[in-house]
Short mmCIF file of C-alpha atoms in Angstrom, two decimals:
data_model
loop_
_atom_site.label_atom_id
_atom_site.label_comp_id
_atom_site.label_asym_id
_atom_site.label_seq_id
_atom_site.Cartn_x
_atom_site.Cartn_y
_atom_site.Cartn_z
CA MET A 2 92.58 240.49 138.21
CA LEU A 3 92.46 236.70 137.90
CA GLN A 4 95.73 234.83 138.49
CA ILE A 5 96.15 231.06 138.43
CA GLN A 6 99.39 229.59 139.74
CA HIS A 7 100.59 225.97 139.54
CA LEU A 8 97.07 224.55 139.46
CA THR A 9 96.70 220.76 139.47
CA ILE A 10 93.25 219.12 139.33
CA THR A 11 92.64 215.41 139.99
CA HIS A 12 89.31 213.67 139.45
CA THR A 13 88.32 211.78 142.60
CA ARG A 14 86.39 209.07 140.74
CA ASP A 15 89.31 207.52 138.87
CA LEU A 16 92.19 209.54 140.37
CA ARG A 17 93.04 210.83 136.91
CA THR A 18 94.95 214.11 136.82
CA LEU A 19 93.13 216.41 134.39
CA VAL A 20 95.33 219.51 134.70
CA ALA A 21 98.90 219.64 135.99
CA ASP A 22 100.92 222.70 137.04
CA PHE A 23 98.78 225.15 135.06
CA SER A 24 99.43 228.89 135.39
CA LEU A 25 97.75 231.86 133.72
CA VAL A 26 97.40 235.59 134.34
CA LEU A 27 94.20 236.90 132.78
CA GLN A 28 94.79 240.36 131.33
CA ASP A 29 92.17 243.04 130.69
CA THR A 30 92.02 242.46 126.94
CA ASP A 31 92.24 238.66 126.98
CA ARG A 32 89.69 236.50 125.23
CA VAL A 33 90.79 233.01 126.22
CA ALA A 34 89.45 229.97 124.38
CA ILE A 35 89.93 226.69 126.26
CA ILE A 36 90.12 223.84 123.75
CA GLY A 37 90.76 220.10 123.87
CA GLU A 38 89.08 216.75 123.47
CA GLU A 39 86.10 215.83 125.63
CA GLY A 40 86.99 214.62 129.10
CA ASN A 41 90.25 216.59 129.23
CA GLY A 42 89.04 218.92 131.99
CA LYS A 43 87.93 222.06 130.11
CA SER A 44 84.61 222.49 131.93
CA THR A 45 86.15 221.34 135.21
CA LEU A 46 88.87 224.01 134.98
CA LEU A 47 86.35 226.76 134.24
CA LYS A 48 83.96 225.60 136.96
CA LEU A 49 86.73 225.47 139.57
CA ILE A 50 87.82 229.01 138.71
CA ALA A 51 84.23 230.20 139.02
CA LEU A 52 83.14 228.33 142.16
CA GLY A 53 86.41 227.86 144.04
CA ASP A 54 85.77 224.20 144.82
CA LEU A 55 84.34 221.03 143.31
CA ASP A 56 82.70 217.99 144.89
CA TYR A 57 84.16 215.59 142.32
CA ALA A 58 87.77 216.78 142.11
CA GLU A 59 90.68 217.69 144.36
CA TRP A 60 93.07 220.50 143.52
CA THR A 61 96.27 222.18 144.59
CA GLY A 62 97.78 225.51 143.61
CA GLN A 63 96.39 229.02 143.87
CA ILE A 64 93.51 230.93 142.26
CA HIS A 65 93.59 234.67 142.98
CA ARG A 66 90.45 236.52 141.91
CA GLY A 67 91.53 239.93 143.21
CA GLY A 68 88.01 240.92 144.23
CA ALA A 69 86.72 240.63 140.67
CA LYS A 70 83.07 239.71 140.15
CA LEU A 71 82.92 236.57 138.04
CA GLY A 72 80.02 235.95 135.69
CA TYR A 73 79.77 232.18 135.16
CA LEU A 74 77.59 230.50 132.56
CA ALA A 75 77.45 226.77 133.32
CA GLN A 76 77.12 224.28 130.50
CA GLU A 77 73.86 222.80 131.80
CA LEU A 78 71.00 223.94 134.01
CA THR A 79 70.16 222.01 137.16
CA GLY A 80 66.81 220.27 137.53
CA GLU A 81 65.65 223.04 139.86
CA GLU A 82 66.65 225.72 137.34
CA LEU A 83 64.87 223.91 134.51
CA ALA A 84 61.65 224.03 136.54
CA LYS A 85 61.78 227.81 137.06
CA PRO A 86 59.59 230.02 134.86
CA ALA A 87 61.40 231.74 132.01
CA GLY A 88 60.31 235.10 133.40
CA GLN A 89 62.74 234.74 136.31
CA TRP A 90 65.61 234.94 133.81
CA TRP A 91 64.08 237.69 131.70
CA ASP A 92 65.81 240.98 131.04
CA PRO A 93 63.81 242.74 128.28
CA ALA A 94 66.62 244.99 127.03
CA LEU A 95 69.34 242.36 126.84
CA ALA A 96 67.01 239.61 125.64
CA GLY A 97 65.95 241.93 122.83
CA ARG A 98 69.60 242.44 121.85
CA LEU A 99 69.86 238.67 121.62
CA GLY A 100 66.87 238.51 119.29
CA LEU A 101 64.69 236.72 121.86
CA THR A 102 61.04 237.63 122.27
CA LEU A 103 58.66 235.84 124.63
CA ASP A 104 54.98 236.66 125.10
CA PRO A 105 53.36 236.59 128.59
CA VAL A 106 52.45 232.94 128.11
CA GLY A 107 56.03 232.11 127.13
CA LEU A 108 57.39 233.86 130.21
CA GLN A 109 55.33 231.51 132.38
CA ARG A 110 56.71 228.39 130.72
CA PRO A 111 59.40 226.46 132.64
CA MET A 112 62.91 226.79 131.26
CA GLY A 113 62.87 223.07 130.50
CA GLN A 114 60.11 223.59 127.95
CA LEU A 115 62.06 226.17 125.94
CA SER A 116 64.38 225.26 123.10
CA GLY A 117 68.07 224.89 123.88
CA GLY A 118 68.84 228.14 122.08
CA GLU A 119 66.12 230.07 123.93
CA ARG A 120 67.51 228.86 127.25
CA VAL A 121 71.07 229.93 126.36
CA LYS A 122 69.88 233.39 125.28
CA LEU A 123 67.88 233.93 128.47
CA ARG A 124 70.79 232.83 130.64
CA LEU A 125 73.23 235.09 128.78
CA ALA A 126 70.89 238.05 129.24
CA HIS A 127 70.48 237.24 132.94
CA LEU A 128 74.25 236.92 133.38
CA LEU A 129 75.03 240.19 131.64
CA SER A 130 72.42 242.06 133.71
CA GLN A 131 74.56 241.34 136.80
CA GLN A 132 77.43 243.41 135.33
CA PRO A 133 80.33 241.01 135.96
CA ASP A 134 84.03 242.02 135.76
CA ILE A 135 85.10 238.75 134.13
CA LEU A 136 83.06 236.35 132.00
CA LEU A 137 83.49 232.58 132.30
CA LEU A 138 81.36 230.88 129.64
CA ASP A 139 81.05 227.12 129.31
CA GLU A 140 79.79 226.26 125.81
CA PRO A 141 77.83 229.49 125.27
CA THR A 142 77.39 228.65 121.57
CA ASN A 143 75.50 225.38 122.08
CA ASP A 144 72.11 225.62 120.32
CA LEU A 145 72.50 229.27 119.30
CA ASP A 146 71.18 230.14 115.85
CA LEU A 147 73.41 231.81 113.28
CA ASP A 148 72.23 235.35 113.98
CA THR A 149 72.84 234.99 117.70
CA LEU A 150 76.25 233.41 117.09
CA GLN A 151 77.23 236.47 115.10
CA TRP A 152 75.88 238.70 117.88
CA LEU A 153 77.91 236.75 120.44
CA GLU A 154 81.08 237.14 118.39
CA GLU A 155 80.58 240.88 118.18
CA PHE A 156 79.82 241.03 121.90
CA LEU A 157 83.00 239.15 122.84
CA LEU A 158 85.05 241.47 120.66
CA THR A 159 83.53 244.71 121.97
CA CYS A 160 82.31 244.07 125.56
CA GLY A 161 85.57 245.34 127.09
CA LEU A 162 85.65 242.48 129.62
CA PRO A 163 88.23 239.71 129.91
CA VAL A 164 86.65 236.42 128.90
CA MET A 165 87.48 232.75 129.33
CA TYR A 166 85.28 230.36 127.42
CA VAL A 167 84.97 226.75 126.39
CA SER A 168 83.62 226.21 122.91
CA HIS A 169 83.63 223.69 120.08
CA ASP A 170 82.67 226.34 117.53
CA GLU A 171 85.81 226.78 115.43
CA THR A 172 84.47 229.86 113.69
CA LEU A 173 83.83 231.62 117.00
CA ILE A 174 87.27 230.64 118.31
CA ARG A 175 88.96 231.72 115.10
CA ARG A 176 87.24 235.12 115.08
CA THR A 177 87.34 236.06 118.77
CA ALA A 178 90.12 234.34 120.74
CA ASN A 179 93.50 236.01 121.23
CA VAL A 180 94.72 233.46 123.79
CA ILE A 181 94.50 229.68 123.42
CA VAL A 182 94.59 227.29 126.36
CA HIS A 183 94.93 223.75 124.99
CA LEU A 184 94.31 220.88 127.42
CA GLU A 185 95.61 217.54 126.19
CA ALA A 186 95.70 214.01 127.60
CA LEU A 187 98.71 212.06 126.32
CA ARG A 188 99.74 208.41 126.58
CA ARG A 189 96.20 207.04 126.58
CA LYS A 190 94.95 209.85 128.79
CA THR A 191 97.45 209.26 131.60
CA VAL A 192 99.63 212.36 131.19
CA PRO A 193 98.00 215.82 131.06
CA ARG A 194 99.54 218.75 129.23
CA ALA A 195 98.35 222.36 129.23
CA THR A 196 99.63 224.81 126.63
CA VAL A 197 99.05 228.57 126.87
CA ALA A 198 99.57 230.43 123.60
CA ARG A 199 99.00 234.18 123.38
CA MET A 200 98.00 234.19 119.73
CA PRO A 201 94.89 233.64 117.59
CA TYR A 202 93.68 230.11 116.93
CA ASP A 203 94.89 229.76 113.33
CA ALA A 204 98.34 231.04 114.30
CA TYR A 205 98.43 228.56 117.19
CA VAL A 206 97.50 225.61 114.96
CA GLN A 207 100.15 226.58 112.40
CA ALA A 208 102.83 227.16 115.05
CA ARG A 209 101.97 223.86 116.73
CA GLN A 210 102.21 221.94 113.47
CA ALA A 211 105.47 223.66 112.51
CA LYS A 212 106.97 223.00 115.95
CA PHE A 213 106.01 219.33 115.90
CA ALA A 214 107.25 218.90 112.32
CA HIS A 215 110.62 220.47 113.22
CA GLN A 216 110.91 218.38 116.38
CA ALA A 217 110.08 215.21 114.45
CA LYS A 218 112.71 216.04 111.79
CA VAL A 219 115.40 216.72 114.40
CA SER A 220 114.44 213.57 116.29
CA ARG A 221 114.68 211.36 113.19
CA SER A 222 118.04 212.88 112.28
CA GLU A 223 119.51 212.44 115.76
CA HIS A 224 118.21 208.90 116.12
CA GLU A 225 119.58 207.93 112.70
CA ALA A 226 123.03 209.34 113.61
CA PHE A 227 122.84 207.49 116.93
CA ARG A 228 121.87 204.26 115.14
CA GLN A 229 124.91 204.55 112.87
CA GLN A 230 127.12 205.32 115.85
CA MET A 231 125.80 202.26 117.70
CA GLU A 232 126.35 200.11 114.61
CA ARG A 233 130.04 201.11 114.58
CA TYR A 234 130.24 200.49 118.32
CA ARG A 235 128.76 196.99 118.00
CA LYS A 236 131.30 196.11 115.30
CA ILE A 237 134.15 197.21 117.60
CA ARG A 238 132.68 195.30 120.54
CA ASP A 239 132.12 192.13 118.47
CA LYS A 240 135.70 192.32 117.16
CA VAL A 241 137.15 192.58 120.69
CA GLU A 242 134.90 189.76 121.92
CA HIS A 243 136.08 187.57 119.03
CA GLN A 244 139.73 188.37 119.79
CA GLN A 245 139.20 187.46 123.44
CA ALA A 246 137.57 184.19 122.50
CA THR A 247 140.39 183.18 120.14
CA ILE A 248 143.50 184.47 121.91
CA SER A 249 145.91 181.81 123.00
CA ARG A 250 146.34 181.11 126.70
CA GLN A 251 150.04 181.25 126.03
CA ASP A 252 149.77 185.01 125.50
CA PRO A 253 148.85 186.48 128.95
CA HIS A 254 150.15 189.91 128.00
CA GLY A 255 147.82 190.04 124.96
CA GLY A 256 144.94 188.82 127.15
CA ARG A 257 145.48 191.68 129.59
CA LEU A 258 145.53 194.20 126.75
CA LEU A 259 142.28 192.81 125.32
CA LYS A 260 140.66 192.88 128.75
CA LYS A 261 141.64 196.51 129.16
CA LYS A 262 140.35 197.22 125.67
CA MET A 263 137.02 195.55 126.51
CA HIS A 264 136.67 197.77 129.61
CA ALA A 265 137.13 200.81 127.37
CA VAL A 266 134.54 199.47 124.92
CA GLN A 267 132.03 198.84 127.73
CA SER A 268 132.65 202.35 129.08
CA MET A 269 131.97 203.68 125.59
CA GLY A 270 128.68 201.71 125.51
CA ARG A 271 127.55 203.18 128.82
CA ARG A 272 128.37 206.67 127.54
CA PHE A 273 126.32 206.06 124.41
CA GLN A 274 123.34 204.97 126.53
CA ARG A 275 123.56 208.20 128.52
CA GLU A 276 123.69 210.15 125.25
CA LYS A 277 120.59 208.29 124.03
CA GLU A 278 118.58 209.72 126.91
CA LYS A 279 119.45 213.24 125.71
CA LEU A 280 118.27 212.71 122.13
CA THR A 281 115.35 214.80 120.93
CA GLN A 282 112.21 212.70 121.26
CA MET A 283 109.43 212.46 118.72
CA PRO A 284 106.74 215.01 119.61
CA GLU A 285 103.89 213.86 121.80
CA MET A 286 100.53 215.07 120.62
CA GLU A 287 96.93 214.15 121.19
CA GLU A 288 95.77 212.61 117.95
CA ALA A 289 92.42 213.45 116.40
CA ILE A 290 89.82 210.74 115.96
CA PHE A 291 89.89 208.29 113.06
CA LEU A 292 86.59 207.48 111.37
CA ARG A 293 85.66 206.30 107.89
CA PHE A 294 82.48 204.93 106.30
CA PRO A 295 82.81 201.75 104.22
CA ALA A 296 82.48 201.85 100.44
CA SER A 297 79.14 200.03 100.74
CA ALA A 298 77.57 203.06 102.47
CA THR A 299 76.45 204.73 99.25
CA ILE A 300 73.25 205.84 97.54
CA PRO A 301 72.76 205.54 93.76
CA GLN A 302 72.70 208.82 91.87
CA GLY A 303 69.13 210.06 91.45
CA LYS A 304 67.49 207.62 93.87
CA THR A 305 64.67 209.23 95.84
CA VAL A 306 65.82 209.33 99.45
CA LEU A 307 63.11 211.63 100.80
CA ASP A 308 59.88 213.06 99.39
CA PHE A 309 58.55 214.82 102.47
CA ARG A 310 55.29 216.74 102.84
CA LEU A 311 53.73 218.09 106.02
CA ASP A 312 50.78 220.46 106.24
CA THR A 313 51.59 221.86 109.68
CA LEU A 314 54.51 221.55 112.09
CA GLN A 315 53.34 222.27 115.61
CA VAL A 316 54.05 221.85 119.31
CA GLY A 317 50.80 221.24 121.14
CA GLN A 318 48.38 223.84 119.75
CA ARG A 319 51.18 226.14 118.61
CA VAL A 320 51.79 226.07 114.85
CA LEU A 321 55.47 226.57 113.96
CA ALA A 322 55.35 226.19 110.17
CA ARG A 323 53.00 225.26 107.33
CA ASP A 324 53.24 223.66 103.89
CA LEU A 325 56.56 221.90 104.41
CA THR A 326 58.06 220.02 101.48
CA LEU A 327 61.54 218.62 100.92
CA LYS A 328 62.82 216.27 98.23
CA VAL A 329 66.25 214.65 98.53
CA THR A 330 67.71 212.44 95.82
CA GLY A 331 70.93 210.52 95.43
CA PRO A 332 73.94 211.35 97.59
CA GLU A 333 72.81 214.87 98.50
CA ARG A 334 73.93 216.53 101.72
CA ILE A 335 71.29 218.86 103.15
CA GLY A 336 71.59 221.40 105.95
CA ILE A 337 68.55 222.93 107.65
CA ILE A 338 68.94 226.19 109.55
CA GLY A 339 66.61 228.62 111.28
CA PRO A 340 66.16 230.70 114.43
CA ASN A 341 65.97 229.02 117.81
CA GLY A 342 62.56 227.62 118.61
CA CYS A 343 61.37 227.49 114.99
CA GLY A 344 60.98 223.69 115.08
CA LYS A 345 64.09 222.36 113.31
CA THR A 346 64.63 219.50 115.75
CA ARG A 347 60.95 218.49 115.68
CA LEU A 348 60.96 218.60 111.88
CA LEU A 349 64.09 216.46 111.62
CA GLY A 350 62.69 213.93 114.09
CA THR A 351 59.51 213.67 112.02
CA MET A 352 61.55 213.02 108.88
CA ALA A 353 63.63 210.44 110.72
CA VAL A 354 60.59 208.35 111.68
CA GLY A 355 59.70 207.76 108.04
CA LEU A 356 63.28 207.17 106.92
CA LEU A 357 64.04 204.65 109.66
CA ALA A 358 60.99 202.61 108.66
CA ARG A 359 62.20 202.21 105.07
CA ARG A 360 63.73 198.91 103.91
CA ASP A 361 65.25 200.12 100.62
CA ILE A 362 67.75 202.33 102.48
CA ARG A 363 69.82 201.98 105.64
CA ALA A 364 68.95 205.09 107.61
CA ALA A 365 70.46 206.11 110.97
CA TYR A 366 69.43 208.97 113.25
CA MET A 367 71.42 211.11 115.69
CA PRO A 368 69.00 213.09 117.86
CA GLN A 369 70.20 216.21 119.61
CA ASP A 370 70.09 214.49 123.03
CA TYR A 371 71.71 211.36 121.49
CA GLY A 372 69.09 209.04 123.04
CA LEU A 373 71.56 206.35 124.17
CA PRO A 374 70.46 203.70 126.69
CA PRO A 375 72.02 205.12 129.87
CA ASP A 376 72.88 201.77 131.49
CA LYS A 377 74.60 200.11 128.54
CA THR A 378 78.33 200.44 128.03
CA PRO A 379 79.64 201.53 124.61
CA VAL A 380 80.67 197.95 123.81
CA GLU A 381 77.25 196.58 124.82
CA PHE A 382 75.46 199.25 122.78
CA LEU A 383 77.40 198.47 119.60
CA ASN A 384 77.67 194.69 119.96
CA ARG A 385 74.53 193.51 118.16
CA SER A 386 75.51 189.82 118.05
CA GLY A 387 76.84 189.64 121.59
CA SER A 388 79.87 187.66 120.40
CA ARG A 389 83.32 187.99 121.90
CA ALA A 390 84.88 188.47 118.46
CA GLU A 391 82.59 191.43 117.69
CA ALA A 392 83.29 192.92 121.12
CA THR A 393 87.04 192.77 120.40
CA ALA A 394 86.58 194.49 117.03
CA ILE A 395 84.41 197.17 118.64
CA ARG A 396 87.06 197.88 121.25
CA ASN A 397 89.58 198.47 118.47
CA TYR A 398 87.17 200.88 116.76
CA LEU A 399 86.52 202.71 120.02
CA GLY A 400 90.26 203.00 120.57
CA SER A 401 90.56 204.83 117.22
CA LEU A 402 88.00 207.29 118.60
CA ARG A 403 90.21 207.81 121.67
CA PHE A 404 88.12 205.87 124.18
CA THR A 405 90.20 204.41 127.00
CA THR A 406 89.54 200.91 128.32
CA LEU A 407 87.84 202.42 131.37
CA GLU A 408 85.58 204.60 129.21
CA MET A 409 84.57 201.58 127.13
CA GLU A 410 83.20 199.98 130.30
CA ARG A 411 81.36 203.02 131.63
CA PRO A 412 77.57 203.30 131.23
CA ALA A 413 76.67 205.48 128.26
CA GLY A 414 74.87 207.85 130.63
CA ALA A 415 78.23 208.77 132.19
CA LEU A 416 79.89 209.67 128.88
CA SER A 417 80.46 213.23 127.73
CA GLY A 418 78.42 214.72 124.90
CA GLY A 419 81.34 214.36 122.48
CA GLN A 420 81.81 210.70 123.38
CA LYS A 421 78.11 210.04 122.86
CA ALA A 422 78.28 211.67 119.42
CA LYS A 423 81.31 209.55 118.49
CA LEU A 424 79.55 206.42 119.73
CA LEU A 425 76.50 207.06 117.56
CA LEU A 426 78.67 207.87 114.55
CA LEU A 427 80.60 204.63 115.01
CA GLY A 428 77.30 202.77 115.19
CA MET A 429 76.35 204.30 111.83
CA VAL A 430 79.69 203.20 110.34
CA LEU A 431 79.31 199.63 111.61
CA ALA A 432 75.72 199.48 110.33
CA GLU A 433 76.93 200.69 106.91
CA ALA A 434 74.21 203.35 107.00
CA ASN A 435 73.76 205.18 103.71
CA VAL A 436 71.29 207.84 104.90
CA LEU A 437 72.31 209.90 107.92
CA VAL A 438 69.81 212.08 109.78
CA LEU A 439 71.91 214.30 112.06
CA ASP A 440 70.77 216.88 114.60
CA GLU A 441 73.74 219.14 115.44
CA PRO A 442 76.36 216.43 114.81
CA THR A 443 79.38 218.62 115.63
CA ARG A 444 78.03 220.49 118.66
CA ASN A 445 80.13 218.57 121.21
CA LEU A 446 83.20 217.73 119.12
CA SER A 447 86.49 219.51 119.77
CA PRO A 448 88.22 221.73 117.21
CA LEU A 449 90.56 218.76 116.62
CA SER A 450 87.80 216.22 115.94
CA GLY A 451 85.37 218.55 114.15
CA PRO A 452 87.48 218.87 110.98
CA VAL A 453 87.86 215.08 110.82
CA LEU A 454 84.10 214.54 110.90
CA ARG A 455 83.51 217.30 108.35
CA GLN A 456 85.94 215.66 105.95
CA VAL A 457 84.38 212.22 106.52
CA LEU A 458 80.87 213.54 105.78
CA ALA A 459 82.05 215.63 102.81
CA GLU A 460 83.42 212.43 101.26
CA PHE A 461 80.44 210.28 102.32
CA GLY A 462 78.80 208.44 99.42
CA GLY A 463 75.34 208.40 100.98
CA ALA A 464 72.80 211.10 101.78
CA VAL A 465 72.96 213.46 104.76
CA ILE A 466 69.96 215.38 106.11
CA SER A 467 71.01 217.56 109.02
CA VAL A 468 70.24 220.46 111.29
CA SER A 469 73.24 222.57 112.26
CA HIS A 470 74.36 225.99 113.45
CA ASP A 471 78.01 225.11 112.82
CA ARG A 472 79.16 227.48 110.10
CA ALA A 473 82.21 225.41 109.18
CA TYR A 474 80.01 222.30 108.90
CA LEU A 475 77.45 224.07 106.71
CA ALA A 476 80.17 225.42 104.42
CA GLU A 477 82.23 222.24 104.06
CA VAL A 478 79.62 219.47 104.18
CA CYS A 479 76.24 220.71 102.96
CA ARG A 480 75.58 221.16 99.25
CA LYS A 481 72.14 222.64 99.85
CA ILE A 482 70.96 224.74 102.79
CA TYR A 483 67.30 225.30 103.64
CA LEU A 484 65.90 227.93 105.98
CA LEU A 485 62.91 226.84 108.07
CA THR A 486 60.36 229.66 108.11
CA PRO A 487 56.69 229.78 109.24
CA GLN A 488 55.78 229.45 105.56
CA GLY A 489 57.91 226.34 104.98
CA LEU A 490 61.43 225.43 103.88
CA VAL A 491 63.21 227.95 101.68
CA LEU A 492 66.28 226.98 99.64
CA LEU A 493 69.05 229.54 100.14
#
């Protein structure tokens, strides 16, 4: 069985330690969810366990696999894998269980031409056909439709295999994980911390909050008692110093006594400083992001935001849906769902073109691939005026989204998916956008940042038109949910 002992991983690019002194014994019934903010080493940890080495990181410690066959699902396909025909990944029985059907023409299509959800399903089926002893899954929920997400949950609960997975899907984590591995980066991402909690996610969150609240209370109490103690000490020290300064030179015996007394006071001060080092410190925790739209980002009640009509939605000669209509007024928040490959992303992109061209609204669009200029840094992307003052303000905003100074200067192409999402969202805030067109806005945000964004969008005074498979997002943000079918959009 898999055993990890005192594992430390350091990124060779910036010499940042991602994981320090991490140990874990994977038991037969474990379903381990690895959580944390983007860039904290979740995928790197899983990849190292699976492959045994990495070309971009150095590591020390021990990884014992005990002869177990590891089934590893990487987060992304390589360029070579994207060019392979879908048929090379096809397992009819398992693909059918995943709700995936491809005709002979579809089996000849390269993987890169399939939808993200279709690719994930094919890869899962291919992985399971190899009958692994342990599953290592890096973001298996990305792009899965709701039916397949529910299938995956049931599979994780009943497959009988130990599983380690990285996911941003809070619902999946909440329903399936019985062990939480939380990777954090403290003190502006300079100090890593790994927590292993053998409990469900909700219990972990509650225990973590209770622990930090208790530690903070004890710390405040101890520091207040120490402050009062030091105040009394300073009064004694000031009194002795005053006596020394005013004692007559004609009283050498009194001078010697005061000098001795001052030595005792100084010794007391040194003892107090040693005691200060032992005081309970305020808890260190990785804060969630901070984001808020301005009050000007609103839409008047009843204003027509979208009056959309489309006879046919198609890819090439293939018709995906017909007779599509959607009307959005005022500050409505719309969610569009549907099975993988049904055309949700194409539909949303078509809507976005018309909305972005309007001048009576301030629309902003987050495509699923984010579409950021790869060579621009975050500051360059957001700084429309090019002024130094705006650049300074942008850096402060990026800091509230947990970007380090180094990350602010990296090309956008080198950022993680979660950082790209945050960057686009910040751009929408700065532009005071009042109509947001969002394709899977939470797909790369951590369980810590996801709730923040959901609350921000739930309180947003503008209109939101979105595609999502995130069940928490759909429940907390969207007032209306439409299902995309071949016959059009159906209000659920």
